[in-house]
Amino acid sequence: MSSIWNRPAPPRRPVLTREAIVAAAIQVADAEGLAAVSIRRVAAELGARAMTLYSYIERKEDLLALMLDEIATEVLVEGPLPDDWRQALLTLARHEREVVRRHPWRVELISHRLAVGPNGLRHVEQKLAAFDGLGVDRLTAWRFLAAFNDYMTGFVIRESAERGAPRQEGINAAERAAVAEPYIKELVEGGEFPRLAPMIEQGVQGADDNFERGLNWVLDGIAGELAAGKSP
């Protein structure tokens, strides 16, 4: 056993910051999913005690809100939006979709009703800016935005699930599908689902990425509303 005087001093741990804590939490969520995120786990990643983190963040809900607001910076479009409102919304939608692909746990936070942070507000402000110059009132702009958001939310939730749901109760998505297929096949072959049956049995020819097609249908509806409002 060496003398205390001969042992090198342990390296000094960098001073913790809220930004470092949030970055570590995002790294854990990206690697292992949102369920793996806890104050204790993030503290371990940073080589700190859990009680130390509570000096910066009082509860897990606050940490989740900070994580959500941090990745909102990735959704923001740098510089001016395209002048055309449709192209502006398409640009924002593509950014949002890519963020969910990088951070699939974002969809799990949608139902948490977390406190909205400054970056989240900037994202909403940028979406609303797409309607500038259309001459619509605040209520109409908000309704247009709600329709846009509803489509985006539904699509990214479904896509996130299809791209690979996490393992639950010992089986993954492919294994769950393999268990369900015989039962579904039995139901379909019974003749009760004449429209659905050929889609399941033969697939859908030409099925592809429907993201922008569906989004354009939503934007077509908004365009139609604008045209109706401007007609004599």
PDB file of C-alpha atoms in Angstrom:
ATOM      1  CA  MET A   1       0.000   0.000   0.000  1.00  0.00           C
ATOM      2  CA  SER A   2       1.485   3.327  -1.038  1.00  0.00           C
ATOM      3  CA  SER A   3       1.549   6.379   1.133  1.00  0.00           C
ATOM      4  CA  ILE A   4      -1.097   9.006   0.570  1.00  0.00           C
ATOM      5  CA  TRP A   5       1.754  11.389  -0.188  1.00  0.00           C
ATOM      6  CA  ASN A   6       2.977   9.210  -3.035  1.00  0.00           C
ATOM      7  CA  ARG A   7      -0.411   8.762  -4.687  1.00  0.00           C
ATOM      8  CA  PRO A   8      -1.343  11.193  -7.466  1.00  0.00           C
ATOM      9  CA  ALA A   9      -4.272  13.431  -6.751  1.00  0.00           C
ATOM     10  CA  PRO A  10      -7.458  12.434  -8.596  1.00  0.00           C
ATOM     11  CA  PRO A  11      -8.254  14.569 -11.613  1.00  0.00           C
ATOM     12  CA  ARG A  12     -10.493  17.520 -10.906  1.00  0.00           C
ATOM     13  CA  ARG A  13     -14.000  17.034 -12.223  1.00  0.00           C
ATOM     14  CA  PRO A  14     -15.102  19.888 -14.464  1.00  0.00           C
ATOM     15  CA  VAL A  15     -17.691  22.166 -12.936  1.00  0.00           C
ATOM     16  CA  LEU A  16     -21.144  20.914 -13.845  1.00  0.00           C
ATOM     17  CA  THR A  17     -23.431  23.074 -15.925  1.00  0.00           C
ATOM     18  CA  ARG A  18     -27.068  22.726 -16.837  1.00  0.00           C
ATOM     19  CA  GLU A  19     -26.004  22.476 -20.497  1.00  0.00           C
ATOM     20  CA  ALA A  20     -23.676  19.539 -19.732  1.00  0.00           C
ATOM     21  CA  ILE A  21     -26.418  17.764 -17.786  1.00  0.00           C
ATOM     22  CA  VAL A  22     -28.928  18.153 -20.614  1.00  0.00           C
ATOM     23  CA  ALA A  23     -26.380  17.021 -23.216  1.00  0.00           C
ATOM     24  CA  ALA A  24     -25.631  13.878 -21.187  1.00  0.00           C
ATOM     25  CA  ALA A  25     -29.344  13.131 -20.792  1.00  0.00           C
ATOM     26  CA  ILE A  26     -29.898  13.463 -24.551  1.00  0.00           C
ATOM     27  CA  GLN A  27     -26.981  11.123 -25.195  1.00  0.00           C
ATOM     28  CA  VAL A  28     -28.504   8.508 -22.889  1.00  0.00           C
ATOM     29  CA  ALA A  29     -31.936   8.864 -24.506  1.00  0.00           C
ATOM     30  CA  ASP A  30     -30.505   8.584 -28.017  1.00  0.00           C
ATOM     31  CA  ALA A  31     -28.600   5.420 -27.109  1.00  0.00           C
ATOM     32  CA  GLU A  32     -31.072   3.630 -24.848  1.00  0.00           C
ATOM     33  CA  GLY A  33     -34.434   5.367 -25.014  1.00  0.00           C
ATOM     34  CA  LEU A  34     -36.237   7.783 -22.757  1.00  0.00           C
ATOM     35  CA  ALA A  35     -36.890   5.181 -20.052  1.00  0.00           C
ATOM     36  CA  ALA A  36     -33.161   5.034 -19.334  1.00  0.00           C
ATOM     37  CA  VAL A  37     -33.032   8.718 -18.421  1.00  0.00           C
ATOM     38  CA  SER A  38     -33.018   9.506 -14.724  1.00  0.00           C
ATOM     39  CA  ILE A  39     -31.238  11.999 -12.509  1.00  0.00           C
ATOM     40  CA  ARG A  40     -29.184   9.176 -11.022  1.00  0.00           C
ATOM     41  CA  ARG A  41     -28.213   7.767 -14.430  1.00  0.00           C
ATOM     42  CA  VAL A  42     -27.232  11.156 -15.841  1.00  0.00           C
ATOM     43  CA  ALA A  43     -25.207  11.895 -12.710  1.00  0.00           C
ATOM     44  CA  ALA A  44     -23.332   8.616 -13.196  1.00  0.00           C
ATOM     45  CA  GLU A  45     -22.592   9.547 -16.820  1.00  0.00           C
ATOM     46  CA  LEU A  46     -21.072  12.802 -15.590  1.00  0.00           C
ATOM     47  CA  GLY A  47     -19.171  11.224 -12.722  1.00  0.00           C
ATOM     48  CA  ALA A  48     -21.205  13.165 -10.173  1.00  0.00           C
ATOM     49  CA  ARG A  49     -23.577  12.392  -7.324  1.00  0.00           C
ATOM     50  CA  ALA A  50     -27.312  12.528  -7.974  1.00  0.00           C
ATOM     51  CA  MET A  51     -27.740  15.055  -5.174  1.00  0.00           C
ATOM     52  CA  THR A  52     -25.315  17.354  -6.977  1.00  0.00           C
ATOM     53  CA  LEU A  53     -27.535  17.406 -10.070  1.00  0.00           C
ATOM     54  CA  TYR A  54     -30.513  18.389  -7.965  1.00  0.00           C
ATOM     55  CA  SER A  55     -28.713  21.676  -7.340  1.00  0.00           C
ATOM     56  CA  TYR A  56     -29.167  22.390 -11.050  1.00  0.00           C
ATOM     57  CA  ILE A  57     -32.407  20.576 -11.897  1.00  0.00           C
ATOM     58  CA  GLU A  58     -35.063  19.976  -9.250  1.00  0.00           C
ATOM     59  CA  ARG A  59     -36.958  17.078 -10.847  1.00  0.00           C
ATOM     60  CA  LYS A  60     -36.956  14.729 -13.794  1.00  0.00           C
ATOM     61  CA  GLU A  61     -39.858  16.559 -15.460  1.00  0.00           C
ATOM     62  CA  ASP A  62     -37.693  19.676 -15.642  1.00  0.00           C
ATOM     63  CA  LEU A  63     -34.870  17.651 -17.199  1.00  0.00           C
ATOM     64  CA  LEU A  64     -37.235  16.284 -19.861  1.00  0.00           C
ATOM     65  CA  ALA A  65     -38.462  19.798 -20.633  1.00  0.00           C
ATOM     66  CA  LEU A  66     -34.892  21.011 -21.043  1.00  0.00           C
ATOM     67  CA  MET A  67     -34.062  18.056 -23.308  1.00  0.00           C
ATOM     68  CA  LEU A  68     -37.084  18.754 -25.501  1.00  0.00           C
ATOM     69  CA  ASP A  69     -36.226  22.425 -25.747  1.00  0.00           C
ATOM     70  CA  GLU A  70     -32.598  21.676 -26.584  1.00  0.00           C
ATOM     71  CA  ILE A  71     -33.423  19.486 -29.580  1.00  0.00           C
ATOM     72  CA  ALA A  72     -35.926  22.135 -30.699  1.00  0.00           C
ATOM     73  CA  THR A  73     -32.881  24.116 -31.818  1.00  0.00           C
ATOM     74  CA  GLU A  74     -32.317  21.444 -34.473  1.00  0.00           C
ATOM     75  CA  VAL A  75     -35.776  22.084 -35.936  1.00  0.00           C
ATOM     76  CA  LEU A  76     -35.211  25.793 -36.427  1.00  0.00           C
ATOM     77  CA  VAL A  77     -34.360  26.884 -39.949  1.00  0.00           C
ATOM     78  CA  GLU A  78     -31.391  29.217 -40.109  1.00  0.00           C
ATOM     79  CA  GLY A  79     -31.894  32.347 -42.147  1.00  0.00           C
ATOM     80  CA  PRO A  80     -35.124  33.498 -43.791  1.00  0.00           C
ATOM     81  CA  LEU A  81     -37.813  31.014 -44.746  1.00  0.00           C
ATOM     82  CA  PRO A  82     -38.754  30.577 -48.418  1.00  0.00           C
ATOM     83  CA  ASP A  83     -41.106  33.351 -49.560  1.00  0.00           C
ATOM     84  CA  ASP A  84     -43.744  30.861 -50.672  1.00  0.00           C
ATOM     85  CA  TRP A  85     -45.775  29.748 -47.636  1.00  0.00           C
ATOM     86  CA  ARG A  86     -46.082  26.158 -48.846  1.00  0.00           C
ATOM     87  CA  GLN A  87     -42.359  25.810 -49.402  1.00  0.00           C
ATOM     88  CA  ALA A  88     -41.739  27.377 -46.011  1.00  0.00           C
ATOM     89  CA  LEU A  89     -43.932  24.796 -44.270  1.00  0.00           C
ATOM     90  CA  LEU A  90     -42.435  21.938 -46.285  1.00  0.00           C
ATOM     91  CA  THR A  91     -38.956  23.079 -45.235  1.00  0.00           C
ATOM     92  CA  LEU A  92     -39.972  23.187 -41.576  1.00  0.00           C
ATOM     93  CA  ALA A  93     -41.669  19.793 -41.838  1.00  0.00           C
ATOM     94  CA  ARG A  94     -38.542  18.183 -43.277  1.00  0.00           C
ATOM     95  CA  HIS A  95     -36.464  19.592 -40.426  1.00  0.00           C
ATOM     96  CA  GLU A  96     -38.930  18.316 -37.837  1.00  0.00           C
ATOM     97  CA  ARG A  97     -39.034  14.859 -39.360  1.00  0.00           C
ATOM     98  CA  GLU A  98     -35.247  14.580 -39.361  1.00  0.00           C
ATOM     99  CA  VAL A  99     -35.103  15.608 -35.706  1.00  0.00           C
ATOM    100  CA  VAL A 100     -37.471  12.781 -34.764  1.00  0.00           C
ATOM    101  CA  ARG A 101     -35.349  10.361 -36.756  1.00  0.00           C
ATOM    102  CA  ARG A 102     -32.274  11.443 -34.779  1.00  0.00           C
ATOM    103  CA  HIS A 103     -34.140  11.570 -31.458  1.00  0.00           C
ATOM    104  CA  PRO A 104     -37.061   9.096 -31.690  1.00  0.00           C
ATOM    105  CA  TRP A 105     -37.794   9.572 -27.993  1.00  0.00           C
ATOM    106  CA  ARG A 106     -39.188  13.002 -28.881  1.00  0.00           C
ATOM    107  CA  VAL A 107     -42.481  11.365 -29.826  1.00  0.00           C
ATOM    108  CA  GLU A 108     -42.784   9.917 -26.310  1.00  0.00           C
ATOM    109  CA  LEU A 109     -42.720  13.420 -24.861  1.00  0.00           C
ATOM    110  CA  ILE A 110     -45.652  14.679 -26.931  1.00  0.00           C
ATOM    111  CA  SER A 111     -48.220  13.515 -24.352  1.00  0.00           C
ATOM    112  CA  HIS A 112     -46.200  14.714 -21.337  1.00  0.00           C
ATOM    113  CA  ARG A 113     -47.463  18.316 -21.544  1.00  0.00           C
ATOM    114  CA  LEU A 114     -44.068  19.643 -20.580  1.00  0.00           C
ATOM    115  CA  ALA A 115     -43.375  23.320 -20.040  1.00  0.00           C
ATOM    116  CA  VAL A 116     -42.599  24.993 -23.358  1.00  0.00           C
ATOM    117  CA  GLY A 117     -39.142  26.563 -23.502  1.00  0.00           C
ATOM    118  CA  PRO A 118     -37.745  29.444 -25.559  1.00  0.00           C
ATOM    119  CA  ASN A 119     -36.571  27.258 -28.443  1.00  0.00           C
ATOM    120  CA  GLY A 120     -39.963  25.577 -28.625  1.00  0.00           C
ATOM    121  CA  LEU A 121     -41.609  28.995 -28.815  1.00  0.00           C
ATOM    122  CA  ARG A 122     -39.159  30.033 -31.535  1.00  0.00           C
ATOM    123  CA  HIS A 123     -40.177  26.947 -33.504  1.00  0.00           C
ATOM    124  CA  VAL A 124     -43.876  27.868 -33.251  1.00  0.00           C
ATOM    125  CA  GLU A 125     -43.069  31.481 -34.167  1.00  0.00           C
ATOM    126  CA  GLN A 126     -41.196  30.291 -37.245  1.00  0.00           C
ATOM    127  CA  LYS A 127     -44.135  28.158 -38.341  1.00  0.00           C
ATOM    128  CA  LEU A 128     -46.516  31.087 -37.907  1.00  0.00           C
ATOM    129  CA  ALA A 129     -44.144  33.263 -39.952  1.00  0.00           C
ATOM    130  CA  ALA A 130     -44.912  31.032 -42.940  1.00  0.00           C
ATOM    131  CA  PHE A 131     -48.409  32.541 -43.023  1.00  0.00           C
ATOM    132  CA  ASP A 132     -47.149  36.127 -43.158  1.00  0.00           C
ATOM    133  CA  GLY A 133     -48.548  37.991 -46.123  1.00  0.00           C
ATOM    134  CA  LEU A 134     -51.581  35.727 -46.545  1.00  0.00           C
ATOM    135  CA  GLY A 135     -53.888  38.261 -44.948  1.00  0.00           C
ATOM    136  CA  VAL A 136     -55.457  35.803 -42.496  1.00  0.00           C
ATOM    137  CA  ASP A 137     -56.456  36.684 -38.953  1.00  0.00           C
ATOM    138  CA  ARG A 138     -54.845  35.185 -35.850  1.00  0.00           C
ATOM    139  CA  LEU A 139     -57.524  32.531 -35.353  1.00  0.00           C
ATOM    140  CA  THR A 140     -57.293  31.306 -38.943  1.00  0.00           C
ATOM    141  CA  ALA A 141     -53.486  31.189 -38.800  1.00  0.00           C
ATOM    142  CA  TRP A 142     -53.705  29.165 -35.582  1.00  0.00           C
ATOM    143  CA  ARG A 143     -56.185  26.738 -37.137  1.00  0.00           C
ATOM    144  CA  PHE A 144     -53.932  26.283 -40.172  1.00  0.00           C
ATOM    145  CA  LEU A 145     -51.000  25.636 -37.843  1.00  0.00           C
ATOM    146  CA  ALA A 146     -53.020  23.127 -35.798  1.00  0.00           C
ATOM    147  CA  ALA A 147     -53.904  21.135 -38.932  1.00  0.00           C
ATOM    148  CA  PHE A 148     -50.265  21.147 -40.011  1.00  0.00           C
ATOM    149  CA  ASN A 149     -49.097  20.055 -36.541  1.00  0.00           C
ATOM    150  CA  ASP A 150     -51.730  17.320 -36.269  1.00  0.00           C
ATOM    151  CA  TYR A 151     -50.532  15.762 -39.514  1.00  0.00           C
ATOM    152  CA  MET A 152     -46.887  16.037 -38.481  1.00  0.00           C
ATOM    153  CA  THR A 153     -47.534  14.516 -35.054  1.00  0.00           C
ATOM    154  CA  GLY A 154     -49.468  11.566 -36.420  1.00  0.00           C
ATOM    155  CA  PHE A 155     -46.943  10.847 -39.142  1.00  0.00           C
ATOM    156  CA  VAL A 156     -43.806  10.988 -37.019  1.00  0.00           C
ATOM    157  CA  ILE A 157     -45.366   8.831 -34.291  1.00  0.00           C
ATOM    158  CA  ARG A 158     -46.292   6.136 -36.810  1.00  0.00           C
ATOM    159  CA  GLU A 159     -42.979   6.361 -38.643  1.00  0.00           C
ATOM    160  CA  SER A 160     -41.022   6.182 -35.405  1.00  0.00           C
ATOM    161  CA  ALA A 161     -42.877   3.023 -34.417  1.00  0.00           C
ATOM    162  CA  GLU A 162     -42.355   1.429 -37.832  1.00  0.00           C
ATOM    163  CA  ARG A 163     -38.645   2.261 -37.875  1.00  0.00           C
ATOM    164  CA  GLY A 164     -38.093   0.096 -34.838  1.00  0.00           C
ATOM    165  CA  ALA A 165     -40.041  -0.009 -31.623  1.00  0.00           C
ATOM    166  CA  PRO A 166     -37.970  -0.749 -28.502  1.00  0.00           C
ATOM    167  CA  ARG A 167     -38.110  -4.213 -26.995  1.00  0.00           C
ATOM    168  CA  GLN A 168     -40.952  -4.605 -24.531  1.00  0.00           C
ATOM    169  CA  GLU A 169     -41.679  -7.595 -22.335  1.00  0.00           C
ATOM    170  CA  GLY A 170     -38.911  -9.621 -23.952  1.00  0.00           C
ATOM    171  CA  ILE A 171     -39.946  -9.412 -27.627  1.00  0.00           C
ATOM    172  CA  ASN A 172     -39.295  -6.860 -30.360  1.00  0.00           C
ATOM    173  CA  ALA A 173     -41.544  -5.483 -33.100  1.00  0.00           C
ATOM    174  CA  ALA A 174     -40.650  -8.192 -35.658  1.00  0.00           C
ATOM    175  CA  GLU A 175     -41.351 -10.934 -33.136  1.00  0.00           C
ATOM    176  CA  ARG A 176     -44.689  -9.384 -32.198  1.00  0.00           C
ATOM    177  CA  ALA A 177     -45.637  -9.224 -35.879  1.00  0.00           C
ATOM    178  CA  ALA A 178     -44.697 -12.881 -36.385  1.00  0.00           C
ATOM    179  CA  VAL A 179     -46.991 -13.864 -33.505  1.00  0.00           C
ATOM    180  CA  ALA A 180     -49.900 -11.784 -34.822  1.00  0.00           C
ATOM    181  CA  GLU A 181     -49.676 -12.740 -38.511  1.00  0.00           C
ATOM    182  CA  PRO A 182     -51.339 -16.190 -38.292  1.00  0.00           C
ATOM    183  CA  TYR A 183     -54.321 -14.734 -36.442  1.00  0.00           C
ATOM    184  CA  ILE A 184     -54.665 -11.840 -38.877  1.00  0.00           C
ATOM    185  CA  LYS A 185     -54.414 -14.236 -41.834  1.00  0.00           C
ATOM    186  CA  GLU A 186     -57.163 -16.405 -40.365  1.00  0.00           C
ATOM    187  CA  LEU A 187     -59.469 -13.397 -39.980  1.00  0.00           C
ATOM    188  CA  VAL A 188     -58.773 -12.112 -43.488  1.00  0.00           C
ATOM    189  CA  GLU A 189     -59.354 -15.497 -45.110  1.00  0.00           C
ATOM    190  CA  GLY A 190     -62.771 -15.640 -43.437  1.00  0.00           C
ATOM    191  CA  GLY A 191     -64.117 -13.138 -45.968  1.00  0.00           C
ATOM    192  CA  GLU A 192     -65.081 -10.423 -43.502  1.00  0.00           C
ATOM    193  CA  PHE A 193     -62.562  -7.912 -44.868  1.00  0.00           C
ATOM    194  CA  PRO A 194     -62.890  -7.898 -48.684  1.00  0.00           C
ATOM    195  CA  ARG A 195     -61.189  -4.520 -49.133  1.00  0.00           C
ATOM    196  CA  LEU A 196     -58.381  -5.069 -46.647  1.00  0.00           C
ATOM    197  CA  ALA A 197     -57.637  -8.673 -47.629  1.00  0.00           C
ATOM    198  CA  PRO A 198     -55.899  -8.002 -50.981  1.00  0.00           C
ATOM    199  CA  MET A 199     -53.812  -5.257 -49.391  1.00  0.00           C
ATOM    200  CA  ILE A 200     -52.548  -7.647 -46.736  1.00  0.00           C
ATOM    201  CA  GLU A 201     -52.135 -10.666 -49.010  1.00  0.00           C
ATOM    202  CA  GLN A 202     -50.669  -8.966 -52.087  1.00  0.00           C
ATOM    203  CA  GLY A 203     -49.358  -5.702 -50.686  1.00  0.00           C
ATOM    204  CA  VAL A 204     -50.004  -2.291 -52.168  1.00  0.00           C
ATOM    205  CA  GLN A 205     -48.313  -1.659 -55.515  1.00  0.00           C
ATOM    206  CA  GLY A 206     -46.451   1.641 -55.554  1.00  0.00           C
ATOM    207  CA  ALA A 207     -46.571   2.117 -51.793  1.00  0.00           C
ATOM    208  CA  ASP A 208     -43.769   4.487 -50.859  1.00  0.00           C
ATOM    209  CA  ASP A 209     -42.829   7.296 -48.536  1.00  0.00           C
ATOM    210  CA  ASN A 210     -46.122   9.158 -48.203  1.00  0.00           C
ATOM    211  CA  PHE A 211     -44.806  12.009 -46.047  1.00  0.00           C
ATOM    212  CA  GLU A 212     -44.740  14.897 -48.481  1.00  0.00           C
ATOM    213  CA  ARG A 213     -47.696  13.619 -50.506  1.00  0.00           C
ATOM    214  CA  GLY A 214     -49.883  13.611 -47.404  1.00  0.00           C
ATOM    215  CA  LEU A 215     -48.489  16.930 -46.257  1.00  0.00           C
ATOM    216  CA  ASN A 216     -49.285  18.462 -49.640  1.00  0.00           C
ATOM    217  CA  TRP A 217     -52.852  17.237 -49.294  1.00  0.00           C
ATOM    218  CA  VAL A 218     -53.067  19.154 -46.017  1.00  0.00           C
ATOM    219  CA  LEU A 219     -51.545  22.231 -47.656  1.00  0.00           C
ATOM    220  CA  ASP A 220     -53.983  21.857 -50.597  1.00  0.00           C
ATOM    221  CA  GLY A 221     -56.804  22.068 -48.073  1.00  0.00           C
ATOM    222  CA  ILE A 222     -55.349  25.244 -46.588  1.00  0.00           C
ATOM    223  CA  ALA A 223     -54.893  26.685 -50.091  1.00  0.00           C
ATOM    224  CA  GLY A 224     -58.517  25.875 -50.868  1.00  0.00           C
ATOM    225  CA  GLU A 225     -59.648  27.640 -47.712  1.00  0.00           C
ATOM    226  CA  LEU A 226     -57.580  30.679 -48.653  1.00  0.00           C
ATOM    227  CA  ALA A 227     -59.053  30.725 -52.153  1.00  0.00           C
ATOM    228  CA  ALA A 228     -62.598  30.435 -50.820  1.00  0.00           C
ATOM    229  CA  GLY A 229     -61.979  33.277 -48.410  1.00  0.00           C
ATOM    230  CA  LYS A 230     -60.698  35.538 -51.170  1.00  0.00           C
ATOM    231  CA  SER A 231     -63.483  34.745 -53.628  1.00  0.00           C
ATOM    232  CA  PRO A 232     -66.237  37.383 -54.138  1.00  0.00           C
TER     233      PRO A 232
END
